[in-house]
Coordinates of C-alpha atoms in Angstrom, one line a residue:
M69 CA 4.7 98.5 -268.6
S70 CA 3.0 99.1 -272.1
H71 CA 3.2 102.0 -274.6
D72 CA 1.9 102.2 -278.2
S73 CA 4.1 104.0 -279.3
K74 CA 5.9 102.6 -282.8
I75 CA 9.7 102.8 -282.9
V76 CA 11.5 102.2 -286.5
V77 CA 15.4 101.1 -285.9
I78 CA 17.8 101.9 -288.6
D79 CA 20.8 100.3 -288.7
D80 CA 23.2 97.8 -290.4
D81 CA 24.8 96.0 -287.4
R82 CA 22.5 93.4 -286.9
G83 CA 24.0 93.1 -283.3
I84 CA 22.8 96.2 -282.1
V85 CA 19.4 96.4 -283.8
L86 CA 18.8 93.0 -282.2
G87 CA 19.8 94.6 -278.4
V88 CA 17.9 97.7 -279.3
Q89 CA 14.6 95.8 -280.8
M90 CA 14.9 93.4 -277.2
R91 CA 15.1 96.4 -275.0
L92 CA 12.7 98.6 -276.5
T93 CA 10.1 95.5 -277.0
H94 CA 10.6 94.4 -273.5
A95 CA 9.9 98.0 -272.4
G96 CA 6.1 98.2 -274.4
Y97 CA 7.4 99.3 -277.2
E98 CA 6.7 98.1 -280.7
V99 CA 9.5 98.1 -283.0
L100 CA 10.0 97.7 -286.3
V101 CA 13.4 97.1 -288.3
A102 CA 15.3 98.2 -291.6
Y103 CA 18.9 97.0 -291.9
D104 CA 19.8 100.0 -294.3
G105 CA 18.7 103.6 -295.3
T106 CA 16.9 102.6 -298.4
E107 CA 14.9 99.9 -296.5
G108 CA 14.7 102.4 -293.4
L109 CA 13.2 105.1 -295.5
E110 CA 10.3 102.6 -296.9
L111 CA 9.4 101.1 -293.7
I112 CA 9.2 104.6 -292.4
Q113 CA 6.5 105.9 -295.2
S114 CA 4.5 102.3 -294.6
A115 CA 4.1 102.7 -290.7
N116 CA 4.2 106.0 -290.0
P117 CA 6.2 105.9 -286.6
D118 CA 6.3 108.1 -283.5
L119 CA 10.2 107.4 -283.2
V120 CA 12.9 106.7 -285.6
L121 CA 16.2 105.5 -284.0
L122 CA 19.2 105.5 -287.5
D123 CA 22.3 104.8 -287.4
V124 CA 24.3 107.4 -289.0
Q125 CA 27.3 105.4 -290.4
M126 CA 25.8 103.3 -292.8
P127 CA 27.0 102.1 -296.5
N128 CA 24.9 102.9 -299.9
L129 CA 22.2 105.7 -298.0
D130 CA 23.6 107.2 -294.8
G131 CA 21.5 108.6 -292.1
L132 CA 22.1 112.0 -292.8
A133 CA 20.8 111.6 -296.3
V134 CA 17.8 109.6 -295.1
L135 CA 17.1 112.3 -292.2
K136 CA 17.4 114.6 -295.0
A137 CA 15.3 113.1 -296.9
L138 CA 12.5 113.0 -294.2
Q139 CA 12.9 115.8 -293.6
D140 CA 12.2 117.0 -297.0
D141 CA 9.0 114.6 -297.8
P142 CA 5.9 116.1 -295.1
A143 CA 4.7 112.7 -294.9
T144 CA 7.5 111.6 -293.1
A145 CA 9.1 114.6 -291.6
T146 CA 7.0 114.5 -288.0
P147 CA 8.7 111.6 -286.0
P148 CA 11.6 112.9 -283.8
V149 CA 14.7 111.0 -284.9
I150 CA 17.3 110.4 -282.2
M151 CA 21.0 109.8 -284.5
L152 CA 23.1 106.9 -283.0
S153 CA 27.0 106.8 -284.0
A154 CA 30.6 105.3 -283.2
S155 CA 31.7 108.1 -283.7
L156 CA 31.7 111.6 -281.5
Q157 CA 32.4 113.8 -284.0
D158 CA 29.4 112.7 -285.9
Q159 CA 27.6 114.6 -282.7
Q160 CA 26.9 118.1 -283.6
T161 CA 26.8 117.3 -287.4
A162 CA 23.5 114.8 -286.8
L163 CA 21.8 117.6 -284.5
D164 CA 22.9 120.7 -286.9
A165 CA 21.4 118.5 -289.7
G166 CA 17.8 117.8 -287.7
A167 CA 18.2 115.1 -285.0
H168 CA 16.6 115.3 -281.9
Y169 CA 18.9 113.0 -279.7
F170 CA 22.4 111.7 -280.3
L171 CA 23.8 108.7 -278.7
T172 CA 27.3 107.2 -279.1
K173 CA 28.0 103.4 -279.1
P174 CA 28.4 101.9 -277.9
Y175 CA 25.9 102.9 -274.8
R176 CA 24.4 101.2 -272.0
S177 CA 20.8 100.4 -272.4
S178 CA 19.1 102.9 -269.9
D179 CA 21.1 105.6 -271.7
L180 CA 18.9 104.1 -274.8
L181 CA 15.4 104.6 -272.9
D182 CA 16.5 107.9 -271.1
A183 CA 17.0 109.4 -274.7
V184 CA 13.5 107.5 -276.1
T185 CA 11.8 109.2 -273.0
S186 CA 13.2 111.9 -273.0
V187 CA 12.1 112.9 -277.1
F188 CA 8.8 111.5 -276.2
S189 CA 8.5 113.9 -273.3
V190 CA 8.7 116.8 -275.7
P191 CA 5.9 118.4 -276.9
A192 CA 5.6 118.7 -281.1
C193 CA 5.8 121.5 -282.5
T194 CA 3.2 122.8 -284.4
G195 CA 2.8 125.7 -286.9

C-alpha cells in the first residue's frame, strides 16, 4: 500500500515514536519525528505535513500548547491533529482544544491506523 501523505509524530517517548514510525511507514506513509513540542513546531513549519500525531503530556511545551500554536499560525493551522495520551482525562480537553481525534495510550497499531484513515477520510473544511 502506498500513500503520498506526510505525517509528523511528536512524542517525548522514543519507544512510542519508534513503534508509530515503523507502523505508519510500513503502511506507506512518510513519517517525520520530533521528540518535544518546540522541535515539533519547527518540523511542522518546515515540512508542511498532512497530519500531526501529538502527545498531550510532554515536558516544556506540552501538546495542548503545540496545538494552540499551530492553530494561531495560518501557515500551520491546516493539518488535522490526532492527540495521544495515557490519561483518558485528557480526551475531552484535547478535543475541546481542536484535536480531530484522540487515542488513549497504550493503543493497538490497528487503532492507530484506523484513526489515521478516519482523519484522512473526512473532507477538509473550506471557507
